[in-house]
mmCIF file of C-alpha atoms in Angstrom:
data_model
loop_
_atom_site.group_PDB
_atom_site.id
_atom_site.type_symbol
_atom_site.label_atom_id
_atom_site.label_comp_id
_atom_site.label_asym_id
_atom_site.label_seq_id
_atom_site.Cartn_x
_atom_site.Cartn_y
_atom_site.Cartn_z
ATOM 1 C CA MET T 1491 160.444 117.897 58.262
ATOM 2 C CA VAL T 1492 157.631 119.836 58.777
ATOM 3 C CA ARG T 1493 155.083 119.831 61.435
ATOM 4 C CA LEU T 1494 152.426 121.711 60.856
ATOM 5 C CA THR T 1495 150.982 122.280 64.113
ATOM 6 C CA ASP T 1496 154.416 124.235 64.765
ATOM 7 C CA TYR T 1497 152.775 127.289 61.997
ATOM 8 C CA VAL T 1498 149.232 127.362 64.105
ATOM 9 C CA THR T 1499 148.091 128.797 67.631
ATOM 10 C CA SER T 1500 145.164 126.284 68.110
ATOM 11 C CA GLY T 1501 144.173 123.698 65.205
ATOM 12 C CA GLY T 1502 141.110 122.086 63.786
ATOM 13 C CA CYS T 1503 137.749 123.024 64.600
ATOM 14 C CA ALA T 1504 139.055 124.438 67.936
ATOM 15 C CA CYS T 1505 140.529 127.534 66.142
ATOM 16 C CA LYS T 1506 136.490 129.014 65.431
ATOM 17 C CA ILE T 1507 135.357 132.517 66.479
ATOM 18 C CA GLY T 1508 133.911 131.485 70.099
ATOM 19 C CA PRO T 1509 130.571 131.062 70.027
ATOM 20 C CA HIS T 1510 129.927 133.841 72.329
ATOM 21 C CA ILE T 1511 131.754 136.494 69.911
ATOM 22 C CA LEU T 1512 129.998 135.293 66.454
ATOM 23 C CA ASN T 1513 126.441 135.218 68.344
ATOM 24 C CA ARG T 1514 126.378 138.822 68.837
ATOM 25 C CA VAL T 1515 127.682 139.551 65.466
ATOM 26 C CA LEU T 1516 125.578 137.560 63.736
ATOM 27 C CA LYS T 1517 122.637 138.819 65.462
ATOM 28 C CA ALA T 1518 123.559 142.231 64.202
ATOM 29 C CA VAL T 1519 123.154 141.203 60.233
ATOM 30 C CA THR T 1520 120.799 141.580 58.209
ATOM 31 C CA PRO T 1521 119.605 138.568 56.702
ATOM 32 C CA VAL T 1522 119.725 138.505 52.960
ATOM 33 C CA THR T 1523 117.142 135.945 51.617
ATOM 34 C CA ASN T 1524 114.571 135.504 49.422
ATOM 35 C CA GLU T 1525 111.569 132.908 48.742
ATOM 36 C CA HIS T 1526 114.314 129.768 47.047
ATOM 37 C CA VAL T 1527 115.925 129.676 50.505
ATOM 38 C CA LEU T 1528 115.122 126.639 52.189
ATOM 39 C CA ALA T 1529 117.842 127.176 55.199
ATOM 40 C CA ASP T 1530 119.501 129.544 56.060
ATOM 41 C CA MET T 1531 122.029 131.037 58.620
ATOM 42 C CA THR T 1532 118.834 131.835 60.742
ATOM 43 C CA GLY T 1533 117.994 128.884 62.147
ATOM 44 C CA ALA T 1534 121.389 127.852 62.501
ATOM 45 C CA ASP T 1535 121.748 124.664 60.158
ATOM 46 C CA ASP T 1536 124.991 123.083 59.052
ATOM 47 C CA ALA T 1537 124.338 124.374 55.152
ATOM 48 C CA GLY T 1538 122.770 126.529 53.236
ATOM 49 C CA VAL T 1539 119.774 125.334 51.184
ATOM 50 C CA TYR T 1540 117.901 126.914 47.720
ATOM 51 C CA GLN T 1541 115.193 125.425 45.476
ATOM 52 C CA ILE T 1542 115.001 124.849 41.930
ATOM 53 C CA SER T 1543 112.252 122.949 41.658
ATOM 54 C CA ASP T 1544 109.340 120.407 43.373
ATOM 55 C CA THR T 1545 112.567 117.884 43.326
ATOM 56 C CA PHE T 1546 115.766 119.540 43.242
ATOM 57 C CA ALA T 1547 117.265 122.239 45.916
ATOM 58 C CA LEU T 1548 121.361 122.495 46.156
ATOM 59 C CA VAL T 1549 122.767 122.764 49.832
ATOM 60 C CA GLN T 1550 125.562 124.704 50.261
ATOM 61 C CA THR T 1551 128.497 124.880 52.557
ATOM 62 C CA LEU T 1552 132.049 125.794 53.372
ATOM 63 C CA ASP T 1553 134.532 125.222 55.767
ATOM 64 C CA PHE T 1554 137.771 125.748 56.917
ATOM 65 C CA PHE T 1555 140.795 125.605 59.368
ATOM 66 C CA THR T 1556 144.195 125.351 60.554
ATOM 67 C CA PRO T 1557 146.427 122.214 60.711
ATOM 68 C CA MET T 1558 145.534 119.257 63.802
ATOM 69 C CA VAL T 1559 147.985 116.822 62.530
ATOM 70 C CA ASN T 1560 151.203 117.333 61.076
ATOM 71 C CA ASP T 1561 150.513 115.142 57.983
ATOM 72 C CA PRO T 1562 150.092 117.329 55.604
ATOM 73 C CA GLY T 1563 147.779 114.583 53.327
ATOM 74 C CA LEU T 1564 146.277 113.548 56.642
ATOM 75 C CA PHE T 1565 145.533 117.504 57.267
ATOM 76 C CA GLY T 1566 144.099 117.512 53.403
ATOM 77 C CA LYS T 1567 141.633 114.047 54.388
ATOM 78 C CA ILE T 1568 140.703 115.583 57.429
ATOM 79 C CA ALA T 1569 139.334 118.901 56.265
ATOM 80 C CA ALA T 1570 137.560 117.580 53.568
ATOM 81 C CA ALA T 1571 135.557 114.586 55.342
ATOM 82 C CA ASN T 1572 134.718 117.908 57.824
ATOM 83 C CA ALA T 1573 133.649 120.159 55.010
ATOM 84 C CA LEU T 1574 131.731 117.210 53.238
ATOM 85 C CA SER T 1575 129.956 116.568 56.509
ATOM 86 C CA ASP T 1576 127.589 119.437 56.439
ATOM 87 C CA VAL T 1577 125.936 118.091 53.070
ATOM 88 C CA TYR T 1578 125.234 114.613 54.969
ATOM 89 C CA ALA T 1579 123.943 116.401 57.829
ATOM 90 C CA MET T 1580 121.249 118.205 55.816
ATOM 91 C CA GLY T 1581 120.602 114.933 54.047
ATOM 92 C CA GLY T 1582 122.314 116.009 51.221
ATOM 93 C CA THR T 1583 124.493 113.865 48.340
ATOM 94 C CA PRO T 1584 127.730 116.095 47.485
ATOM 95 C CA LEU T 1585 128.798 116.923 44.107
ATOM 96 C CA THR T 1586 131.116 120.079 43.305
ATOM 97 C CA ALA T 1587 134.075 121.376 46.041
ATOM 98 C CA MET T 1588 136.148 123.894 45.585
ATOM 99 C CA ASN T 1589 139.851 124.641 47.772
ATOM 100 C CA ILE T 1590 139.981 127.940 49.639
ATOM 101 C CA VAL T 1591 143.931 127.587 50.856
ATOM 102 C CA GLY T 1592 146.119 130.832 52.955
ATOM 103 C CA PHE T 1593 149.544 129.130 53.343
ATOM 104 C CA PRO T 1594 153.013 130.688 53.783
ATOM 105 C CA VAL T 1595 155.064 130.502 50.516
ATOM 106 C CA PRO T 1596 157.330 128.478 52.289
ATOM 107 C CA LEU T 1597 155.329 125.694 52.861
ATOM 108 C CA VAL T 1598 153.964 125.951 49.163
ATOM 109 C CA GLU T 1599 157.546 125.611 47.957
ATOM 110 C CA GLN T 1600 158.260 122.596 49.597
ATOM 111 C CA GLY T 1601 154.976 120.468 48.150
ATOM 112 C CA VAL T 1602 153.584 120.091 51.409
ATOM 113 C CA LEU T 1603 150.343 122.468 49.579
ATOM 114 C CA THR T 1604 150.840 119.843 47.237
ATOM 115 C CA ASP T 1605 150.005 116.948 49.747
ATOM 116 C CA VAL T 1606 147.325 118.682 51.433
ATOM 117 C CA LEU T 1607 145.246 119.073 48.183
ATOM 118 C CA ASN T 1608 145.926 115.668 46.751
ATOM 119 C CA GLY T 1609 144.924 113.664 50.502
ATOM 120 C CA ALA T 1610 142.124 116.059 50.291
ATOM 121 C CA GLY T 1611 141.135 114.769 46.472
ATOM 122 C CA SER T 1612 141.022 111.001 47.445
ATOM 123 C CA ILE T 1613 138.174 111.987 50.444
ATOM 124 C CA VAL T 1614 136.711 113.531 48.178
ATOM 125 C CA ALA T 1615 136.387 111.135 45.064
ATOM 126 C CA GLU T 1616 135.011 109.044 47.712
ATOM 127 C CA ALA T 1617 132.591 111.082 48.638
ATOM 128 C CA GLY T 1618 131.853 110.733 44.756
ATOM 129 C CA ALA T 1619 131.927 114.416 43.668
ATOM 130 C CA ALA T 1620 134.710 116.481 42.275
ATOM 131 C CA ILE T 1621 137.279 119.405 42.462
ATOM 132 C CA VAL T 1622 136.139 122.250 40.087
ATOM 133 C CA GLY T 1623 138.479 124.667 40.965
ATOM 134 C CA GLY T 1624 139.180 126.607 44.171
ATOM 135 C CA HIS T 1625 141.295 130.085 45.817
ATOM 136 C CA SER T 1626 144.196 130.674 47.159
ATOM 137 C CA ILE T 1627 146.260 133.590 49.750
ATOM 138 C CA GLU T 1628 149.175 133.998 51.565
ATOM 139 C CA ASN T 1629 148.894 133.566 55.015
ATOM 140 C CA LYS T 1630 151.465 132.951 58.086
ATOM 141 C CA GLU T 1631 149.156 130.229 59.628
ATOM 142 C CA PRO T 1632 148.588 127.242 56.772
ATOM 143 C CA ILE T 1633 144.350 127.366 56.436
ATOM 144 C CA PHE T 1634 142.636 124.680 54.390
ATOM 145 C CA GLY T 1635 139.256 123.978 53.908
ATOM 146 C CA MET T 1636 136.244 123.518 50.858
ATOM 147 C CA SER T 1637 133.397 125.112 49.720
ATOM 148 C CA VAL T 1638 130.916 122.288 49.300
ATOM 149 C CA THR T 1639 127.613 122.003 46.348
ATOM 150 C CA GLY T 1640 125.785 119.225 47.303
ATOM 151 C CA GLN T 1641 121.557 118.186 46.446
ATOM 152 C CA VAL T 1642 118.665 117.085 47.840
ATOM 153 C CA ASN T 1643 115.017 116.983 47.800
ATOM 154 C CA PRO T 1644 113.371 119.971 48.994
ATOM 155 C CA HIS T 1645 110.773 117.289 50.486
ATOM 156 C CA GLN T 1646 113.468 115.783 52.521
ATOM 157 C CA ILE T 1647 115.768 117.906 54.265
ATOM 158 C CA TRP T 1648 117.485 117.050 57.796
ATOM 159 C CA LYS T 1649 117.335 120.039 59.565
ATOM 160 C CA ASN T 1650 118.150 121.273 63.594
ATOM 161 C CA LYS T 1651 114.514 122.150 64.110
ATOM 162 C CA GLY T 1652 111.878 118.902 64.186
ATOM 163 C CA ALA T 1653 113.409 116.942 67.376
ATOM 164 C CA GLN T 1654 110.136 115.780 68.955
ATOM 165 C CA VAL T 1655 109.303 114.533 72.456
ATOM 166 C CA GLY T 1656 109.874 110.769 73.013
ATOM 167 C CA ASP T 1657 112.641 110.835 70.260
ATOM 168 C CA VAL T 1658 116.039 109.563 71.609
ATOM 169 C CA LEU T 1659 119.510 110.618 69.802
ATOM 170 C CA VAL T 1660 122.015 108.318 68.298
ATOM 171 C CA LEU T 1661 125.476 109.893 67.708
ATOM 172 C CA THR T 1662 127.608 108.162 65.159
ATOM 173 C CA LYS T 1663 131.523 108.716 65.904
ATOM 174 C CA ARG T 1664 133.247 109.499 68.989
ATOM 175 C CA ILE T 1665 133.671 112.777 71.173
ATOM 176 C CA GLY T 1666 136.477 113.884 72.369
ATOM 177 C CA THR T 1667 138.643 114.701 68.959
ATOM 178 C CA GLY T 1668 139.895 118.417 71.116
ATOM 179 C CA ILE T 1669 141.507 116.843 73.864
ATOM 180 C CA MET T 1670 142.724 114.021 71.862
ATOM 181 C CA ASN T 1671 144.408 116.530 69.260
ATOM 182 C CA ASN T 1672 145.862 118.435 71.955
ATOM 183 C CA ALA T 1673 147.424 114.664 73.096
ATOM 184 C CA LEU T 1674 148.987 113.849 69.925
ATOM 185 C CA LYS T 1675 150.981 117.289 69.902
ATOM 186 C CA ALA T 1676 152.395 116.281 73.317
ATOM 187 C CA ASP T 1677 153.094 112.510 72.057
ATOM 188 C CA LEU T 1678 150.751 111.100 74.552
ATOM 189 C CA PHE T 1679 148.071 108.514 74.218
ATOM 190 C CA PRO T 1680 148.876 106.501 70.629
ATOM 191 C CA VAL T 1681 145.491 104.466 71.104
ATOM 192 C CA GLY T 1682 143.410 106.753 71.952
ATOM 193 C CA THR T 1683 145.186 109.707 69.318
ATOM 194 C CA GLU T 1684 144.708 107.523 66.579
ATOM 195 C CA GLN T 1685 141.191 106.464 67.102
ATOM 196 C CA ALA T 1686 140.444 110.416 66.851
ATOM 197 C CA VAL T 1687 142.726 111.134 63.681
ATOM 198 C CA THR T 1688 140.847 108.007 62.384
ATOM 199 C CA SER T 1689 137.802 108.882 63.064
ATOM 200 C CA MET T 1690 137.681 112.877 61.647
ATOM 201 C CA SER T 1691 139.086 111.784 58.151
ATOM 202 C CA THR T 1692 136.357 109.248 57.812
ATOM 203 C CA LEU T 1693 133.533 110.425 55.587
ATOM 204 C CA ASN T 1694 129.938 110.612 57.568
ATOM 205 C CA ARG T 1695 128.910 109.802 54.084
ATOM 206 C CA ALA T 1696 127.888 105.751 55.368
ATOM 207 C CA ALA T 1697 125.760 107.206 58.197
ATOM 208 C CA ALA T 1698 123.584 109.442 56.086
ATOM 209 C CA GLU T 1699 122.633 106.652 53.527
ATOM 210 C CA VAL T 1700 121.939 104.321 56.623
ATOM 211 C CA ALA T 1701 119.586 107.058 58.188
ATOM 212 C CA HIS T 1702 118.133 107.508 54.901
ATOM 213 C CA ASN T 1703 115.986 104.146 55.157
ATOM 214 C CA PHE T 1704 114.943 105.697 59.071
ATOM 215 C CA THR T 1705 112.129 108.271 60.388
ATOM 216 C CA VAL T 1706 114.740 111.178 61.164
ATOM 217 C CA HIS T 1707 112.823 114.013 62.537
ATOM 218 C CA ALA T 1708 116.147 116.304 62.588
ATOM 219 C CA CYS T 1709 119.998 116.104 61.998
ATOM 220 C CA THR T 1710 123.050 118.035 62.759
ATOM 221 C CA ASP T 1711 126.837 117.333 62.734
ATOM 222 C CA VAL T 1712 129.063 117.539 65.922
ATOM 223 C CA THR T 1713 131.898 120.359 65.544
ATOM 224 C CA GLY T 1714 133.387 123.313 67.112
ATOM 225 C CA PHE T 1715 130.407 124.397 69.377
ATOM 226 C CA SER T 1716 130.683 120.794 71.041
ATOM 227 C CA LEU T 1717 128.191 117.896 71.580
ATOM 228 C CA MET T 1718 126.831 120.919 73.987
ATOM 229 C CA GLY T 1719 126.172 123.664 71.049
ATOM 230 C CA HIS T 1720 124.942 121.386 68.540
ATOM 231 C CA SER T 1721 122.582 120.015 71.154
ATOM 232 C CA VAL T 1722 121.656 123.315 72.182
ATOM 233 C CA GLU T 1723 120.582 124.747 68.480
ATOM 234 C CA MET T 1724 118.736 121.491 68.353
ATOM 235 C CA ALA T 1725 116.516 121.558 71.192
ATOM 236 C CA SER T 1726 116.152 125.301 70.708
ATOM 237 C CA ALA T 1727 114.734 124.948 67.024
ATOM 238 C CA SER T 1728 112.702 122.173 67.987
ATOM 239 C CA ASN T 1729 111.392 123.914 71.255
ATOM 240 C CA VAL T 1730 112.039 121.038 73.762
ATOM 241 C CA THR T 1731 114.766 119.865 76.394
ATOM 242 C CA ILE T 1732 117.549 117.645 75.446
ATOM 243 C CA HIS T 1733 118.640 114.695 78.143
ATOM 244 C CA ILE T 1734 122.307 113.946 77.608
ATOM 245 C CA LYS T 1735 123.560 110.441 79.547
ATOM 246 C CA VAL T 1736 126.994 110.817 79.680
ATOM 247 C CA TYR T 1737 127.583 107.732 80.403
ATOM 248 C CA ASP T 1738 126.390 106.272 76.694
ATOM 249 C CA ILE T 1739 128.320 108.933 75.509
ATOM 250 C CA PRO T 1740 131.193 107.012 72.447
ATOM 251 C CA LEU T 1741 134.268 108.194 73.597
ATOM 252 C CA PHE T 1742 138.147 107.713 72.444
ATOM 253 C CA ASP T 1743 140.101 105.351 74.226
ATOM 254 C CA ASP T 1744 142.282 107.856 77.250
ATOM 255 C CA VAL T 1745 140.037 110.515 76.674
ATOM 256 C CA ILE T 1746 138.803 111.130 80.423
ATOM 257 C CA GLU T 1747 142.357 110.970 81.589
ATOM 258 C CA ALA T 1748 143.740 112.988 78.936
ATOM 259 C CA ALA T 1749 140.786 115.632 79.816
ATOM 260 C CA GLN T 1750 142.193 114.781 83.557
ATOM 261 C CA MET T 1751 146.037 116.101 82.837
ATOM 262 C CA GLY T 1752 143.968 119.178 82.156
ATOM 263 C CA LEU T 1753 144.989 119.004 77.843
ATOM 264 C CA ILE T 1754 141.490 120.940 77.390
ATOM 265 C CA PRO T 1755 141.536 123.161 73.863
ATOM 266 C CA ALA T 1756 140.778 127.202 75.303
ATOM 267 C CA ALA T 1757 137.835 127.077 72.427
ATOM 268 C CA SER T 1758 136.359 124.696 75.354
ATOM 269 C CA TYR T 1759 136.092 127.404 77.679
ATOM 270 C CA GLY T 1760 134.736 129.622 74.803
ATOM 271 C CA ASN T 1761 131.758 126.897 74.625
ATOM 272 C CA ARG T 1762 130.644 127.014 78.000
ATOM 273 C CA LYS T 1763 130.891 131.289 78.006
ATOM 274 C CA ALA T 1764 128.582 131.469 75.317
ATOM 275 C CA ILE T 1765 126.204 127.863 75.960
ATOM 276 C CA THR T 1766 124.499 128.844 79.079
ATOM 277 C CA GLU T 1767 121.237 126.878 78.317
ATOM 278 C CA VAL T 1768 123.206 123.524 80.242
ATOM 279 C CA GLN T 1769 122.462 122.131 83.250
ATOM 280 C CA VAL T 1770 124.908 119.490 84.040
ATOM 281 C CA ASP T 1771 124.059 116.716 86.812
ATOM 282 C CA GLU T 1772 126.430 118.301 90.157
ATOM 283 C CA ALA T 1773 127.106 114.423 90.658
ATOM 284 C CA LEU T 1774 128.594 114.057 88.145
ATOM 285 C CA ASP T 1775 132.924 114.299 88.068
ATOM 286 C CA PRO T 1776 134.026 117.673 86.895
ATOM 287 C CA VAL T 1777 135.581 116.268 83.753
ATOM 288 C CA TRP T 1778 132.055 115.531 82.280
ATOM 289 C CA THR T 1779 131.883 118.847 81.478
ATOM 290 C CA ASP T 1780 135.661 119.423 80.136
ATOM 291 C CA ILE T 1781 134.492 116.309 77.397
ATOM 292 C CA VAL T 1782 130.778 117.650 76.484
ATOM 293 C CA PHE T 1783 131.746 120.996 75.701
ATOM 294 C CA ASP T 1784 135.128 119.787 73.808
ATOM 295 C CA PRO T 1785 135.396 121.522 70.610
ATOM 296 C CA GLN T 1786 135.023 118.673 67.811
ATOM 297 C CA THR T 1787 136.775 118.306 64.497
ATOM 298 C CA SER T 1788 134.937 116.132 61.676
ATOM 299 C CA GLY T 1789 132.537 114.679 64.168
ATOM 300 C CA GLY T 1790 129.512 112.509 64.208
ATOM 301 C CA LEU T 1791 125.940 113.093 62.740
ATOM 302 C CA LEU T 1792 123.947 113.393 65.605
ATOM 303 C CA PHE T 1793 119.904 112.171 64.931
ATOM 304 C CA SER T 1794 116.827 113.005 66.055
ATOM 305 C CA VAL T 1795 114.624 109.503 65.504
ATOM 306 C CA PRO T 1796 111.284 107.818 67.071
ATOM 307 C CA ALA T 1797 112.309 105.857 69.875
ATOM 308 C CA SER T 1798 111.172 102.894 68.568
ATOM 309 C CA GLU T 1799 113.239 103.292 65.354
ATOM 310 C CA GLY T 1800 116.524 103.942 67.602
ATOM 311 C CA GLU T 1801 118.168 100.437 68.587
ATOM 312 C CA ALA T 1802 117.214 99.364 65.258
ATOM 313 C CA LEU T 1803 119.132 102.328 63.964
ATOM 314 C CA VAL T 1804 122.148 101.694 65.874
ATOM 315 C CA GLN T 1805 122.076 97.947 64.584
ATOM 316 C CA ALA T 1806 121.683 99.384 60.888
ATOM 317 C CA PHE T 1807 124.944 101.420 61.934
ATOM 318 C CA HIS T 1808 126.578 98.898 63.592
ATOM 319 C CA LYS T 1809 126.395 95.904 60.258
ATOM 320 C CA ALA T 1810 127.844 99.621 58.136
ATOM 321 C CA GLY T 1811 130.848 98.829 60.551
ATOM 322 C CA ILE T 1812 129.940 102.248 62.292
ATOM 323 C CA ASP T 1813 130.931 100.462 65.258
ATOM 324 C CA CYS T 1814 130.275 102.941 67.885
ATOM 325 C CA ALA T 1815 126.592 104.619 67.140
ATOM 326 C CA ALA T 1816 125.101 104.808 70.362
ATOM 327 C CA ILE T 1817 122.005 106.205 71.797
ATOM 328 C CA VAL T 1818 123.094 109.034 74.125
ATOM 329 C CA GLY T 1819 119.968 110.952 74.641
ATOM 330 C CA THR T 1820 116.577 111.578 75.067
ATOM 331 C CA VAL T 1821 114.146 114.111 73.492
ATOM 332 C CA GLU T 1822 111.815 115.815 76.409
ATOM 333 C CA SER T 1823 108.995 118.180 76.634
ATOM 334 C CA PHE T 1824 110.758 121.830 77.537
ATOM 335 C CA SER T 1825 111.290 122.370 80.953
ATOM 336 C CA GLY T 1826 113.278 125.942 81.173
ATOM 337 C CA LEU T 1827 116.829 124.723 79.805
ATOM 338 C CA ALA T 1828 117.938 123.341 76.498
ATOM 339 C CA VAL T 1829 120.238 120.621 77.942
ATOM 340 C CA ARG T 1830 120.157 118.303 80.744
ATOM 341 C CA VAL T 1831 123.424 116.345 81.176
ATOM 342 C CA ILE T 1832 123.009 113.946 83.676
ATOM 343 C CA GLU T 1833 124.035 110.640 84.538
#
């Protein structure tokens, strides 16, 4: 039986180039843009947006990574859900996807890649989109992902920028996929790892559809740069300070115990090194630092909405079957730091 994780050094979004390196590279890159671009990499947004008309804009994104699970079909599902998420995070609807493949030939010959593609296809079909092509190379480590094109009304785009003082932050998925992926490799904590696998393969479509009925000031999806990294991006773009309340963060079962055992992804330490605009309350158990910097794969959406709508939004998520959705923080006036992690 093929174990996909045996072929890689790290899996999921934990395999990304660390933000402390990537940020330095991107700062030296000259932006290539024009007057039709409404969102690009300069704003740390989840996808690019290109305006076609007054009522129609394209949302474009891509994402790929190495396996974090051994089941090929499940890997395909997780990778597809993760790639599609960036379109939902911009308030858009996916239209088409193209496969990105780098695979060892022996795995291709065994039919493993076929299972990956079929798994991904089932998620794209669930999103109501279509797969229209792709590109492949031979690679020592298996990688898979998608380039996704969607649509959005140019006047209804959700960006990192826009969080307002007095808002609350609502998160739609549990935190801890990086830690639980390590637990999965070690065959530990079956309840928590099963929750994580289910979460990673679940689309953010329902969450986005519910949120369209509310006032969304800012939105991002929480992926490899961790809850802290994406909160910092939102706070910095909006010139506010975000307070994250750790005891309100929805977690996978056993994630605290797994973190205490040392099942921390290497990318977590890279996130801490890069994300300096964060203050963690010294009274908190150090395990919370491991959790809030944990790299997420196919994580949830993080919404900044008026406090008057926060509880109603959470209840609407619960009604839609998103049972773990919760208010995890508040937006305050800028006080010298982007994010404070408190009890």
